Amino acid sequence: MTTSHRFVVRGGTIHDPANDRDGIVADIWISDGKIVGRPSDSASFGDVDATGLVVMPGGVDLHSHVAGPKVNAGRRIAPHLARHRTPGPAAVPTIHSTGALYAALGYTTVFDAAIATGAASIAHAELADLPILDKGIYLLAADDADMLDALAAGDGPKCERLIHEKISRGRGWAVKVANPGGPSFWKRGRRGDHHDLDTPLPDRPVTPRQILDRLARAVQAAGLPHPLHVHTANLGLPGNWRTLLETMRTFDGLPAHLAHVQFHSYAGGDLDEGSFGSGVAPLVEYFNAHGNLTLDVGQILFGDTVAMTGDSAAAEHLAHATGTPWMSHDLHLEGGCGVLPIAYKEKSLIHAWQWAIGLEWFLTAADPWRVALSTDHPNGAHFTAYPVLMQLLGDEAFRREALARIHPAVRKRSPLAGIRREYSLQELCIVTRAAPARIAGLSHKGHLGVGADADLTLYRPSPDLARMFSMPARVYKAGVLVAEDGEVKATPQGTTLTA
Ligand SMILES: [Zn+2]
């Protein structure tokens, strides 16, 4: 054991999908926070024995909510969920705990996926207190009036210039659009949470579809590392699978990332038992055939959490449907977010469908390289529940037991019962680090090749995948041992990732 800046992790079983290494025994050499080739002066390197351990790159969460006003609003609206509970951590832990918990879980990079441009400095101030991980933010640039004007005018160069300006001023990594045009409908008292993509905004001559198309082009022209990050319209509404399909069609070859698709894949016209269900099949068929698209799932897992979304209209709808107190937080009446506590229950028809729909996405999307594991933390579940999700994907018997506990109508009608696929360790490695790093545009992360950041997670192999992934034996961030058996060992300051 050593904490020297130069050491070798020796004899581990390597999972490094980006470099085609699938469970081979190899040594990883580390110098000054980077992975290096076998050095000529190897005698000066310390030695970490990883015999019998599984070695993966550090986890990368490309869609999470960890900072900014909405997270603090979550702590205010649900103070009982901001405290640690037994068992398990708080749904909305402090920013310091958030970093420590992620690191102890083997994650070394996180992106907050929804920061209003006007809240960027607040988010950065808060993220400065998030220890260990490298972190970045996606800016809700299309909520801003100047951007909407440029989009409505179809002025590509101006959109591109505004993106550069906002990304540079807000030190952002990517551009996110949440419910394109939705705030304009909503602010005028219309059902902004339930519009199609082709109705022009009440205040500008532009449709949500044009916003998506023009913004994706501008992001591509601006050369950002991550394509447009899309939370499309009609989140959470029955029948919204059509909106997601139309959204995918809109991009027609343009790169785009579809966020938390689980929340956008519902069949049915209303909330009655007969019609609500899964709209995944036609969506996944389209997705599988179109390599320009990537996604994260936004899986829900059963338990208490807090929903927080840049899509206030969706939060209002959900709050009214469930009779839950909620909060709408706004910034200069341009961007904002809705926040409300939520408890997902196995026996709830709707929650059971949401659970099954997320898993159906994971298990029918053909190419794991275009899929990132997420729960849209904390909307679908707390990130510390990722190991349970990994076991649901990698262990069919465990999944079948879980399926037996949920609402019987869903058990009967979801295609899940007939799906035999199990993710291999390599595929779990892809969806938790290699793919999200590649999708986010992080060339120095998500792999263990020479030149990569020395972000490594060492696991004790176990057939109990939830156990294996919930407590890594050791976690290194930039070559520093930051966690061991669930205990934080060091809290170095991570880097802010800016485009
Ligand atoms: Zn989100």
Short mmCIF file of C-alpha atoms and ligand atoms in Angstrom, two decimals:
data_model
loop_
_atom_site.label_atom_id
_atom_site.label_comp_id
_atom_site.label_asym_id
_atom_site.label_seq_id
_atom_site.Cartn_x
_atom_site.Cartn_y
_atom_site.Cartn_z
CA MET A 1 0.00 0.00 0.00
CA THR A 2 1.30 3.39 -0.88
CA THR A 3 0.06 6.90 -1.40
CA SER A 4 3.04 7.94 -3.52
CA HIS A 5 2.34 9.83 -6.72
CA ARG A 6 3.94 7.05 -8.73
CA PHE A 7 2.63 3.55 -8.29
CA VAL A 8 1.42 0.48 -10.07
CA VAL A 9 -1.91 -1.24 -9.48
CA ARG A 10 -0.73 -4.77 -9.97
CA GLY A 11 -2.51 -7.95 -10.98
CA GLY A 12 -6.12 -6.69 -11.08
CA THR A 13 -8.74 -7.97 -13.48
CA ILE A 14 -9.17 -5.09 -15.89
CA HIS A 15 -12.44 -3.93 -17.42
CA ASP A 16 -11.58 -1.22 -19.91
CA PRO A 17 -14.09 -1.43 -22.74
CA ALA A 18 -12.72 1.62 -24.58
CA ASN A 19 -9.43 -0.25 -25.01
CA ASP A 20 -11.02 -3.65 -25.65
CA ARG A 21 -9.92 -5.13 -22.36
CA ASP A 22 -12.62 -7.38 -20.92
CA GLY A 23 -11.54 -9.10 -17.74
CA ILE A 24 -7.85 -9.55 -18.50
CA VAL A 25 -5.21 -9.44 -15.79
CA ALA A 26 -2.90 -6.46 -16.27
CA ASP A 27 -0.99 -3.78 -14.38
CA ILE A 28 -1.96 -0.10 -14.45
CA TRP A 29 0.93 2.35 -14.02
CA ILE A 30 0.18 5.73 -12.52
CA SER A 31 2.29 8.86 -12.37
CA ASP A 32 1.20 12.33 -11.25
CA GLY A 33 -2.49 11.65 -11.54
CA LYS A 34 -2.33 10.10 -15.01
CA ILE A 35 -2.14 6.59 -16.38
CA VAL A 36 1.22 5.99 -18.03
CA GLY A 37 2.91 3.21 -19.96
CA ARG A 38 5.21 0.78 -18.17
CA PRO A 39 8.09 3.06 -17.17
CA SER A 40 11.77 2.26 -17.58
CA ASP A 41 12.43 3.27 -13.97
CA SER A 42 9.68 1.01 -12.59
CA ALA A 43 11.67 0.47 -9.39
CA SER A 44 10.74 3.98 -8.24
CA PHE A 45 7.04 3.13 -8.41
CA GLY A 46 5.09 2.04 -5.35
CA ASP A 47 3.09 -1.13 -5.43
CA VAL A 48 -0.66 -1.68 -4.91
CA ASP A 49 -1.65 -5.32 -4.94
CA ALA A 50 -4.96 -5.69 -6.79
CA THR A 51 -4.82 -9.45 -7.17
CA GLY A 52 -8.35 -10.83 -7.19
CA LEU A 53 -9.93 -7.38 -7.55
CA VAL A 54 -11.90 -6.04 -10.50
CA VAL A 55 -10.46 -2.77 -11.82
CA MET A 56 -12.63 -0.26 -13.70
CA PRO A 57 -12.29 3.41 -14.58
CA GLY A 58 -13.96 5.78 -12.08
CA GLY A 59 -17.69 6.19 -12.59
CA VAL A 60 -19.01 9.11 -14.65
CA ASP A 61 -22.49 10.46 -13.96
CA LEU A 62 -23.55 12.54 -16.94
CA HIS A 63 -27.00 13.47 -15.65
CA SER A 64 -27.47 14.31 -12.01
CA HIS A 65 -28.69 17.22 -9.88
CA VAL A 66 -26.30 18.09 -7.12
CA ALA A 67 -26.04 21.88 -6.93
CA GLY A 68 -27.80 25.14 -7.48
CA PRO A 69 -30.97 26.72 -6.13
CA LYS A 70 -33.22 23.74 -6.92
CA VAL A 71 -31.18 21.43 -4.71
CA ASN A 72 -31.36 23.86 -1.82
CA ALA A 73 -35.09 24.22 -2.44
CA GLY A 74 -35.27 20.42 -2.20
CA ARG A 75 -33.59 20.56 1.20
CA ARG A 76 -36.07 23.22 2.32
CA ILE A 77 -39.22 21.51 1.09
CA ALA A 78 -38.27 18.09 2.42
CA PRO A 79 -35.99 18.67 5.41
CA HIS A 80 -36.60 15.09 6.58
CA LEU A 81 -34.94 13.92 3.38
CA ALA A 82 -31.94 16.19 3.83
CA ARG A 83 -30.88 14.33 6.98
CA HIS A 84 -29.21 10.98 6.99
CA ARG A 85 -31.59 8.12 7.53
CA THR A 86 -31.19 4.54 8.60
CA PRO A 87 -30.74 2.76 6.36
CA GLY A 88 -29.23 4.83 3.62
CA PRO A 89 -28.18 8.39 3.07
CA ALA A 90 -30.32 11.49 2.75
CA ALA A 91 -32.18 12.04 -0.52
CA VAL A 92 -30.72 15.54 -0.74
CA PRO A 93 -27.48 15.41 1.22
CA THR A 94 -25.24 18.39 1.79
CA ILE A 95 -22.87 19.25 -1.01
CA HIS A 96 -19.93 17.87 0.98
CA SER A 97 -21.71 14.57 1.66
CA THR A 98 -22.69 14.38 -1.98
CA GLY A 99 -19.04 14.31 -3.05
CA ALA A 100 -18.04 11.88 -0.31
CA LEU A 101 -20.91 9.50 -1.11
CA TYR A 102 -20.21 9.55 -4.84
CA ALA A 103 -16.52 8.88 -4.24
CA ALA A 104 -17.17 6.03 -1.82
CA LEU A 105 -19.39 4.55 -4.53
CA GLY A 106 -16.53 4.62 -7.05
CA TYR A 107 -17.69 7.68 -9.01
CA THR A 108 -15.15 10.35 -9.85
CA THR A 109 -16.99 12.69 -12.24
CA VAL A 110 -20.45 14.26 -12.06
CA PHE A 111 -22.42 16.72 -14.17
CA ASP A 112 -25.32 18.76 -12.91
CA ALA A 113 -27.70 18.64 -15.84
CA ALA A 114 -29.86 21.71 -15.27
CA ILE A 115 -28.46 25.06 -14.26
CA ALA A 116 -30.14 28.28 -15.36
CA THR A 117 -27.57 30.60 -16.93
CA GLY A 118 -28.33 33.15 -14.19
CA ALA A 119 -27.61 30.56 -11.49
CA ALA A 120 -24.27 29.40 -12.87
CA SER A 121 -22.18 31.39 -10.42
CA ILE A 122 -24.23 30.13 -7.46
CA ALA A 123 -23.88 26.56 -8.71
CA HIS A 124 -20.10 26.94 -9.12
CA ALA A 125 -19.78 28.45 -5.66
CA GLU A 126 -21.62 25.46 -4.27
CA LEU A 127 -19.76 22.92 -6.42
CA ALA A 128 -16.51 24.34 -5.09
CA ASP A 129 -17.52 22.61 -1.84
CA LEU A 130 -18.16 19.29 -3.55
CA PRO A 131 -14.97 17.41 -2.74
CA ILE A 132 -13.02 14.82 -4.73
CA LEU A 133 -14.98 14.62 -7.99
CA ASP A 134 -14.42 16.50 -11.21
CA LYS A 135 -17.63 18.33 -11.96
CA GLY A 136 -19.40 20.34 -14.59
CA ILE A 137 -22.73 21.96 -15.35
CA TYR A 138 -25.12 22.01 -18.30
CA LEU A 139 -26.68 25.40 -18.90
CA LEU A 140 -30.37 25.92 -19.66
CA ALA A 141 -29.42 28.43 -22.33
CA ALA A 142 -32.69 28.14 -24.26
CA ASP A 143 -34.70 29.52 -21.33
CA ASP A 144 -33.10 32.92 -21.94
CA ALA A 145 -35.01 35.55 -23.89
CA ASP A 146 -32.04 36.52 -26.06
CA MET A 147 -31.48 32.92 -27.10
CA LEU A 148 -35.18 32.38 -27.80
CA ASP A 149 -35.21 35.51 -29.96
CA ALA A 150 -32.22 34.25 -31.96
CA LEU A 151 -33.80 30.81 -32.30
CA ALA A 152 -37.11 32.34 -33.43
CA ALA A 153 -35.25 34.45 -36.00
CA GLY A 154 -33.49 31.33 -37.25
CA ASP A 155 -30.23 33.23 -36.86
CA GLY A 156 -27.74 30.36 -36.66
CA PRO A 157 -24.56 32.44 -36.26
CA LYS A 158 -26.18 34.48 -33.47
CA CYS A 159 -27.30 31.31 -31.67
CA GLU A 160 -23.76 29.99 -31.93
CA ARG A 161 -22.33 33.26 -30.61
CA LEU A 162 -24.77 33.27 -27.68
CA ILE A 163 -23.83 29.69 -26.85
CA HIS A 164 -20.14 30.61 -26.77
CA GLU A 165 -20.93 33.62 -24.61
CA LYS A 166 -23.14 31.76 -22.12
CA ILE A 167 -20.85 28.74 -21.90
CA SER A 168 -17.85 30.94 -21.33
CA ARG A 169 -19.51 33.33 -18.86
CA GLY A 170 -21.27 30.49 -16.98
CA ARG A 171 -18.26 28.14 -17.22
CA GLY A 172 -20.55 25.44 -18.58
CA TRP A 173 -19.82 22.10 -20.20
CA ALA A 174 -22.93 21.64 -22.33
CA VAL A 175 -26.24 23.15 -23.35
CA LYS A 176 -29.39 21.60 -22.00
CA VAL A 177 -32.90 22.28 -23.19
CA ALA A 178 -35.72 21.42 -20.77
CA ASN A 179 -39.25 21.31 -22.17
CA PRO A 180 -38.48 23.35 -25.33
CA GLY A 181 -40.71 26.41 -25.40
CA GLY A 182 -42.66 25.04 -22.44
CA PRO A 183 -42.05 27.98 -20.11
CA SER A 184 -43.56 30.35 -22.69
CA PHE A 185 -46.78 28.35 -22.81
CA TRP A 186 -46.83 27.87 -19.08
CA LYS A 187 -46.18 31.50 -18.16
CA ARG A 188 -49.24 32.47 -20.16
CA GLY A 189 -51.47 30.11 -18.26
CA ARG A 190 -51.78 27.57 -21.04
CA ARG A 191 -51.16 23.88 -20.57
CA GLY A 192 -47.50 24.36 -21.23
CA ASP A 193 -46.86 20.89 -19.95
CA HIS A 194 -48.86 19.27 -22.73
CA HIS A 195 -48.10 20.79 -26.10
CA ASP A 196 -47.05 19.18 -29.32
CA LEU A 197 -43.80 20.08 -31.03
CA ASP A 198 -45.45 22.05 -33.83
CA THR A 199 -47.58 24.63 -32.02
CA PRO A 200 -45.81 28.01 -32.21
CA LEU A 201 -44.95 29.61 -28.89
CA PRO A 202 -47.52 32.18 -27.73
CA ASP A 203 -44.88 34.91 -27.65
CA ARG A 204 -42.54 34.10 -30.53
CA PRO A 205 -42.88 32.78 -34.08
CA VAL A 206 -41.07 29.53 -33.40
CA THR A 207 -42.17 25.99 -32.60
CA PRO A 208 -40.64 23.63 -30.03
CA ARG A 209 -39.47 21.45 -32.93
CA GLN A 210 -37.62 24.41 -34.48
CA ILE A 211 -36.06 25.21 -31.11
CA LEU A 212 -34.75 21.64 -30.85
CA ASP A 213 -33.44 21.56 -34.40
CA ARG A 214 -31.86 25.02 -34.43
CA LEU A 215 -30.35 24.63 -30.99
CA ALA A 216 -28.83 21.23 -31.80
CA ARG A 217 -27.29 22.72 -34.94
CA ALA A 218 -25.93 25.71 -33.03
CA VAL A 219 -24.42 23.46 -30.35
CA GLN A 220 -22.76 21.38 -33.06
CA ALA A 221 -21.49 24.50 -34.85
CA ALA A 222 -20.18 25.86 -31.54
CA GLY A 223 -18.08 22.70 -31.23
CA LEU A 224 -19.06 21.81 -27.69
CA PRO A 225 -17.78 18.41 -26.50
CA HIS A 226 -21.30 17.16 -25.67
CA PRO A 227 -24.19 17.45 -28.14
CA LEU A 228 -27.44 19.18 -27.20
CA HIS A 229 -28.75 17.61 -23.99
CA VAL A 230 -32.49 17.21 -24.48
CA HIS A 231 -35.26 16.95 -21.94
CA THR A 232 -38.16 17.05 -24.35
CA ALA A 233 -41.75 18.24 -23.88
CA ASN A 234 -44.54 16.48 -22.00
CA LEU A 235 -42.38 14.87 -19.31
CA GLY A 236 -44.35 12.42 -17.18
CA LEU A 237 -47.57 12.56 -19.19
CA PRO A 238 -49.48 9.53 -20.47
CA GLY A 239 -49.11 9.18 -24.22
CA ASN A 240 -45.86 11.16 -24.27
CA TRP A 241 -43.98 8.43 -26.15
CA ARG A 242 -45.18 10.15 -29.32
CA THR A 243 -43.46 13.37 -28.29
CA LEU A 244 -40.19 11.52 -27.70
CA LEU A 245 -40.47 9.77 -31.06
CA GLU A 246 -41.12 13.11 -32.78
CA THR A 247 -38.18 14.58 -30.88
CA MET A 248 -35.86 11.83 -32.11
CA ARG A 249 -37.13 12.33 -35.68
CA THR A 250 -36.50 16.07 -35.43
CA PHE A 251 -32.76 15.52 -35.10
CA ASP A 252 -32.57 13.54 -38.35
CA GLY A 253 -28.89 12.65 -38.19
CA LEU A 254 -27.83 15.53 -35.90
CA PRO A 255 -26.10 14.38 -32.70
CA ALA A 256 -28.34 14.75 -29.64
CA HIS A 257 -28.53 13.26 -26.18
CA LEU A 258 -31.96 12.31 -24.83
CA ALA A 259 -32.21 12.74 -21.08
CA HIS A 260 -34.16 10.48 -18.69
CA VAL A 261 -36.10 8.73 -21.47
CA GLN A 262 -38.03 6.69 -18.90
CA PHE A 263 -40.06 9.79 -18.03
CA HIS A 264 -40.91 10.26 -21.72
CA SER A 265 -41.97 6.76 -22.75
CA TYR A 266 -45.55 6.40 -21.53
CA ALA A 267 -48.43 4.97 -23.53
CA GLY A 268 -52.07 5.73 -22.86
CA GLY A 269 -54.27 8.78 -23.02
CA ASP A 270 -55.04 9.28 -19.34
CA LEU A 271 -54.12 7.92 -15.96
CA ASP A 272 -56.66 5.10 -15.80
CA GLU A 273 -55.45 1.57 -15.23
CA GLY A 274 -56.38 0.28 -18.65
CA SER A 275 -54.51 2.67 -20.89
CA PHE A 276 -51.32 3.70 -19.08
CA GLY A 277 -48.37 1.58 -20.03
CA SER A 278 -45.12 1.29 -21.91
CA GLY A 279 -44.39 3.11 -25.14
CA VAL A 280 -40.79 1.88 -25.23
CA ALA A 281 -41.01 -0.62 -28.12
CA PRO A 282 -41.44 1.83 -31.03
CA LEU A 283 -39.00 4.25 -29.40
CA VAL A 284 -36.22 1.75 -28.90
CA GLU A 285 -36.70 0.48 -32.44
CA TYR A 286 -36.10 3.99 -33.75
CA PHE A 287 -33.23 4.60 -31.32
CA ASN A 288 -31.46 1.36 -32.22
CA ALA A 289 -31.53 2.34 -35.90
CA HIS A 290 -30.20 5.91 -35.40
CA GLY A 291 -26.61 6.17 -34.24
CA ASN A 292 -26.72 9.98 -33.90
CA LEU A 293 -28.73 9.59 -30.69
CA THR A 294 -27.57 8.73 -27.18
CA LEU A 295 -29.59 8.58 -23.99
CA ASP A 296 -29.67 8.22 -20.25
CA VAL A 297 -32.54 6.32 -18.74
CA GLY A 298 -33.61 8.13 -15.56
CA GLN A 299 -34.54 4.85 -13.88
CA ILE A 300 -36.86 5.05 -10.91
CA LEU A 301 -36.25 2.82 -7.90
CA PHE A 302 -38.73 2.33 -5.07
CA GLY A 303 -38.41 4.57 -2.01
CA ASP A 304 -38.53 8.23 -0.90
CA THR A 305 -36.89 10.95 -2.91
CA VAL A 306 -37.32 14.52 -4.13
CA ALA A 307 -38.24 15.45 -7.68
CA MET A 308 -36.52 18.54 -9.05
CA THR A 309 -36.78 19.56 -12.63
CA GLY A 310 -35.99 22.55 -14.83
CA ASP A 311 -39.45 21.75 -16.21
CA SER A 312 -41.62 23.58 -13.65
CA ALA A 313 -44.75 22.86 -15.64
CA ALA A 314 -44.20 19.12 -15.21
CA ALA A 315 -43.66 19.58 -11.48
CA GLU A 316 -46.88 21.56 -11.17
CA HIS A 317 -48.78 18.85 -13.03
CA LEU A 318 -47.34 16.11 -10.83
CA ALA A 319 -48.02 18.08 -7.64
CA HIS A 320 -51.64 18.67 -8.62
CA ALA A 321 -52.13 15.05 -9.68
CA THR A 322 -50.80 13.77 -6.36
CA GLY A 323 -51.90 16.55 -4.00
CA THR A 324 -48.32 17.14 -2.88
CA PRO A 325 -47.06 20.57 -1.80
CA TRP A 326 -44.50 21.80 -4.28
CA MET A 327 -42.24 24.74 -4.94
CA SER A 328 -41.55 26.67 -8.09
CA HIS A 329 -38.26 28.42 -8.09
CA ASP A 330 -37.62 31.00 -10.77
CA LEU A 331 -34.82 33.26 -11.84
CA HIS A 332 -35.75 36.60 -13.37
CA LEU A 333 -38.87 34.88 -14.76
CA GLU A 334 -36.71 33.23 -17.40
CA GLY A 335 -35.55 29.89 -16.08
CA GLY A 336 -36.54 28.04 -12.97
CA CYS A 337 -37.45 24.69 -11.59
CA GLY A 338 -40.15 22.80 -9.74
CA VAL A 339 -39.41 20.82 -6.60
CA LEU A 340 -41.55 18.31 -4.69
CA PRO A 341 -41.07 15.26 -2.48
CA ILE A 342 -42.09 11.89 -3.92
CA ALA A 343 -42.29 8.28 -2.67
CA TYR A 344 -42.16 5.55 -5.32
CA LYS A 345 -44.16 2.49 -4.28
CA GLU A 346 -43.98 -1.05 -5.67
CA LYS A 347 -47.73 -1.48 -5.46
CA SER A 348 -48.54 1.79 -7.21
CA LEU A 349 -49.62 1.06 -10.76
CA ILE A 350 -47.96 4.17 -12.15
CA HIS A 351 -44.71 3.77 -10.22
CA ALA A 352 -44.48 0.09 -11.12
CA TRP A 353 -44.91 1.03 -14.79
CA GLN A 354 -42.19 3.69 -14.50
CA TRP A 355 -39.84 1.13 -12.97
CA ALA A 356 -40.58 -1.46 -15.67
CA ILE A 357 -40.32 1.10 -18.48
CA GLY A 358 -36.85 2.20 -17.38
CA LEU A 359 -35.61 -1.38 -17.23
CA GLU A 360 -37.20 -2.12 -20.59
CA TRP A 361 -35.13 0.70 -22.10
CA PHE A 362 -31.90 -0.65 -20.57
CA LEU A 363 -32.62 -4.20 -21.67
CA THR A 364 -33.82 -3.57 -25.23
CA ALA A 365 -31.46 -0.76 -26.29
CA ALA A 366 -29.00 -2.77 -28.35
CA ASP A 367 -25.80 -0.74 -28.03
CA PRO A 368 -24.66 -0.02 -24.45
CA TRP A 369 -22.21 2.55 -25.83
CA ARG A 370 -25.15 4.86 -26.48
CA VAL A 371 -26.70 4.36 -23.05
CA ALA A 372 -25.74 6.02 -19.76
CA LEU A 373 -26.92 4.69 -16.44
CA SER A 374 -28.81 7.34 -14.49
CA THR A 375 -31.69 7.76 -12.11
CA ASP A 376 -31.85 11.46 -12.90
CA HIS A 377 -30.69 11.79 -9.29
CA PRO A 378 -32.62 12.49 -7.14
CA ASN A 379 -35.73 12.43 -9.36
CA GLY A 380 -35.93 8.69 -10.00
CA ALA A 381 -33.82 7.58 -7.05
CA HIS A 382 -30.79 8.58 -5.04
CA PHE A 383 -27.48 7.89 -6.79
CA THR A 384 -26.39 5.61 -3.96
CA ALA A 385 -29.04 3.18 -5.29
CA TYR A 386 -27.08 2.69 -8.56
CA PRO A 387 -25.70 -0.68 -7.34
CA VAL A 388 -29.26 -2.01 -6.99
CA LEU A 389 -29.98 -0.87 -10.53
CA MET A 390 -26.78 -2.57 -11.71
CA GLN A 391 -27.94 -5.81 -10.12
CA LEU A 392 -31.36 -5.48 -11.76
CA LEU A 393 -29.56 -5.26 -15.10
CA GLY A 394 -26.93 -7.90 -14.47
CA ASP A 395 -28.87 -10.56 -12.56
CA GLU A 396 -32.05 -11.88 -14.11
CA ALA A 397 -33.07 -13.92 -11.06
CA PHE A 398 -32.83 -10.81 -8.87
CA ARG A 399 -34.88 -8.90 -11.44
CA ARG A 400 -37.53 -11.62 -11.49
CA GLU A 401 -37.85 -11.48 -7.69
CA ALA A 402 -38.31 -7.71 -7.88
CA LEU A 403 -40.85 -8.11 -10.66
CA ALA A 404 -42.87 -10.49 -8.48
CA ARG A 405 -43.36 -7.73 -5.90
CA ILE A 406 -44.70 -4.97 -8.13
CA HIS A 407 -48.29 -4.16 -9.12
CA PRO A 408 -49.74 -7.30 -10.76
CA ALA A 409 -51.16 -5.48 -13.80
CA VAL A 410 -47.69 -4.26 -14.73
CA ARG A 411 -46.19 -7.68 -14.15
CA LYS A 412 -48.70 -9.06 -16.61
CA ARG A 413 -48.48 -6.39 -19.31
CA SER A 414 -44.85 -5.28 -19.28
CA PRO A 415 -42.56 -7.11 -21.71
CA LEU A 416 -40.01 -7.21 -18.89
CA ALA A 417 -40.98 -10.72 -17.73
CA GLY A 418 -40.00 -12.12 -21.12
CA ILE A 419 -36.61 -10.42 -21.32
CA ARG A 420 -33.72 -12.70 -20.45
CA ARG A 421 -30.84 -10.31 -21.13
CA GLU A 422 -28.28 -9.83 -18.38
CA TYR A 423 -25.62 -7.13 -18.55
CA SER A 424 -22.11 -8.52 -18.26
CA LEU A 425 -19.56 -6.79 -16.01
CA GLN A 426 -18.14 -5.27 -19.18
CA GLU A 427 -21.53 -3.86 -20.16
CA LEU A 428 -22.09 -2.50 -16.64
CA CYS A 429 -18.69 -0.87 -16.97
CA ILE A 430 -19.75 0.64 -20.29
CA VAL A 431 -23.01 2.21 -19.07
CA THR A 432 -21.52 3.58 -15.84
CA ARG A 433 -18.20 4.98 -17.09
CA ALA A 434 -16.99 4.25 -20.62
CA ALA A 435 -20.17 5.33 -22.43
CA PRO A 436 -21.07 8.36 -20.30
CA ALA A 437 -17.48 9.63 -20.60
CA ARG A 438 -17.56 9.20 -24.37
CA ILE A 439 -21.06 10.69 -24.71
CA ALA A 440 -20.11 13.67 -22.53
CA GLY A 441 -17.02 14.20 -24.66
CA LEU A 442 -14.41 13.45 -21.98
CA SER A 443 -11.54 11.85 -23.86
CA HIS A 444 -9.38 11.54 -20.73
CA LYS A 445 -11.99 9.71 -18.67
CA GLY A 446 -13.95 6.48 -18.72
CA HIS A 447 -10.95 4.39 -19.78
CA LEU A 448 -7.64 3.09 -18.48
CA GLY A 449 -5.44 3.78 -21.47
CA VAL A 450 -2.20 5.76 -21.36
CA GLY A 451 -2.95 9.46 -20.89
CA ALA A 452 -6.24 8.93 -19.08
CA ASP A 453 -6.87 10.48 -15.68
CA ALA A 454 -5.91 7.99 -12.98
CA ASP A 455 -9.51 7.64 -11.78
CA LEU A 456 -9.86 3.97 -10.82
CA THR A 457 -12.31 1.89 -8.88
CA LEU A 458 -11.27 -1.50 -7.47
CA TYR A 459 -14.10 -3.88 -6.61
CA ARG A 460 -14.23 -7.19 -4.80
CA PRO A 461 -15.97 -9.50 -7.26
CA SER A 462 -19.23 -10.99 -5.99
CA PRO A 463 -22.28 -12.64 -7.53
CA ASP A 464 -24.23 -10.15 -5.38
CA LEU A 465 -23.75 -7.24 -7.76
CA ALA A 466 -25.49 -4.69 -5.54
CA ARG A 467 -23.06 -5.52 -2.77
CA MET A 468 -20.06 -5.56 -5.07
CA PHE A 469 -20.82 -2.15 -6.58
CA SER A 470 -21.97 -0.45 -3.40
CA MET A 471 -18.68 -0.82 -1.60
CA PRO A 472 -15.55 -0.65 -3.73
CA ALA A 473 -12.40 -1.89 -2.03
CA ARG A 474 -10.50 1.20 -3.20
CA VAL A 475 -11.20 4.30 -5.21
CA TYR A 476 -8.49 6.51 -6.73
CA LYS A 477 -9.12 10.00 -8.03
CA ALA A 478 -6.28 11.45 -10.11
CA GLY A 479 -4.01 8.88 -8.49
CA VAL A 480 -5.02 9.74 -4.91
CA LEU A 481 -6.63 7.07 -2.74
CA VAL A 482 -9.92 8.77 -1.84
CA ALA A 483 -12.01 5.90 -0.47
CA GLU A 484 -11.47 2.44 0.92
CA ASP A 485 -14.28 0.03 1.85
CA GLY A 486 -16.84 2.81 1.94
CA GLU A 487 -14.72 5.13 4.03
CA VAL A 488 -13.45 8.41 2.64
CA LYS A 489 -9.67 8.61 2.96
CA ALA A 490 -8.89 11.97 1.39
CA THR A 491 -10.85 14.89 0.04
CA PRO A 492 -8.74 16.49 -2.69
CA GLN A 493 -10.37 19.25 -4.70
CA GLY A 494 -11.56 18.13 -8.13
CA THR A 495 -11.46 20.14 -11.32
CA THR A 496 -14.32 22.13 -12.79
CA LEU A 497 -14.88 20.85 -16.32
CA THR A 498 -15.54 23.73 -18.70
CA ALA A 499 -15.97 23.54 -22.44
ZN ZN B 1 -32.57 15.75 -14.77
#
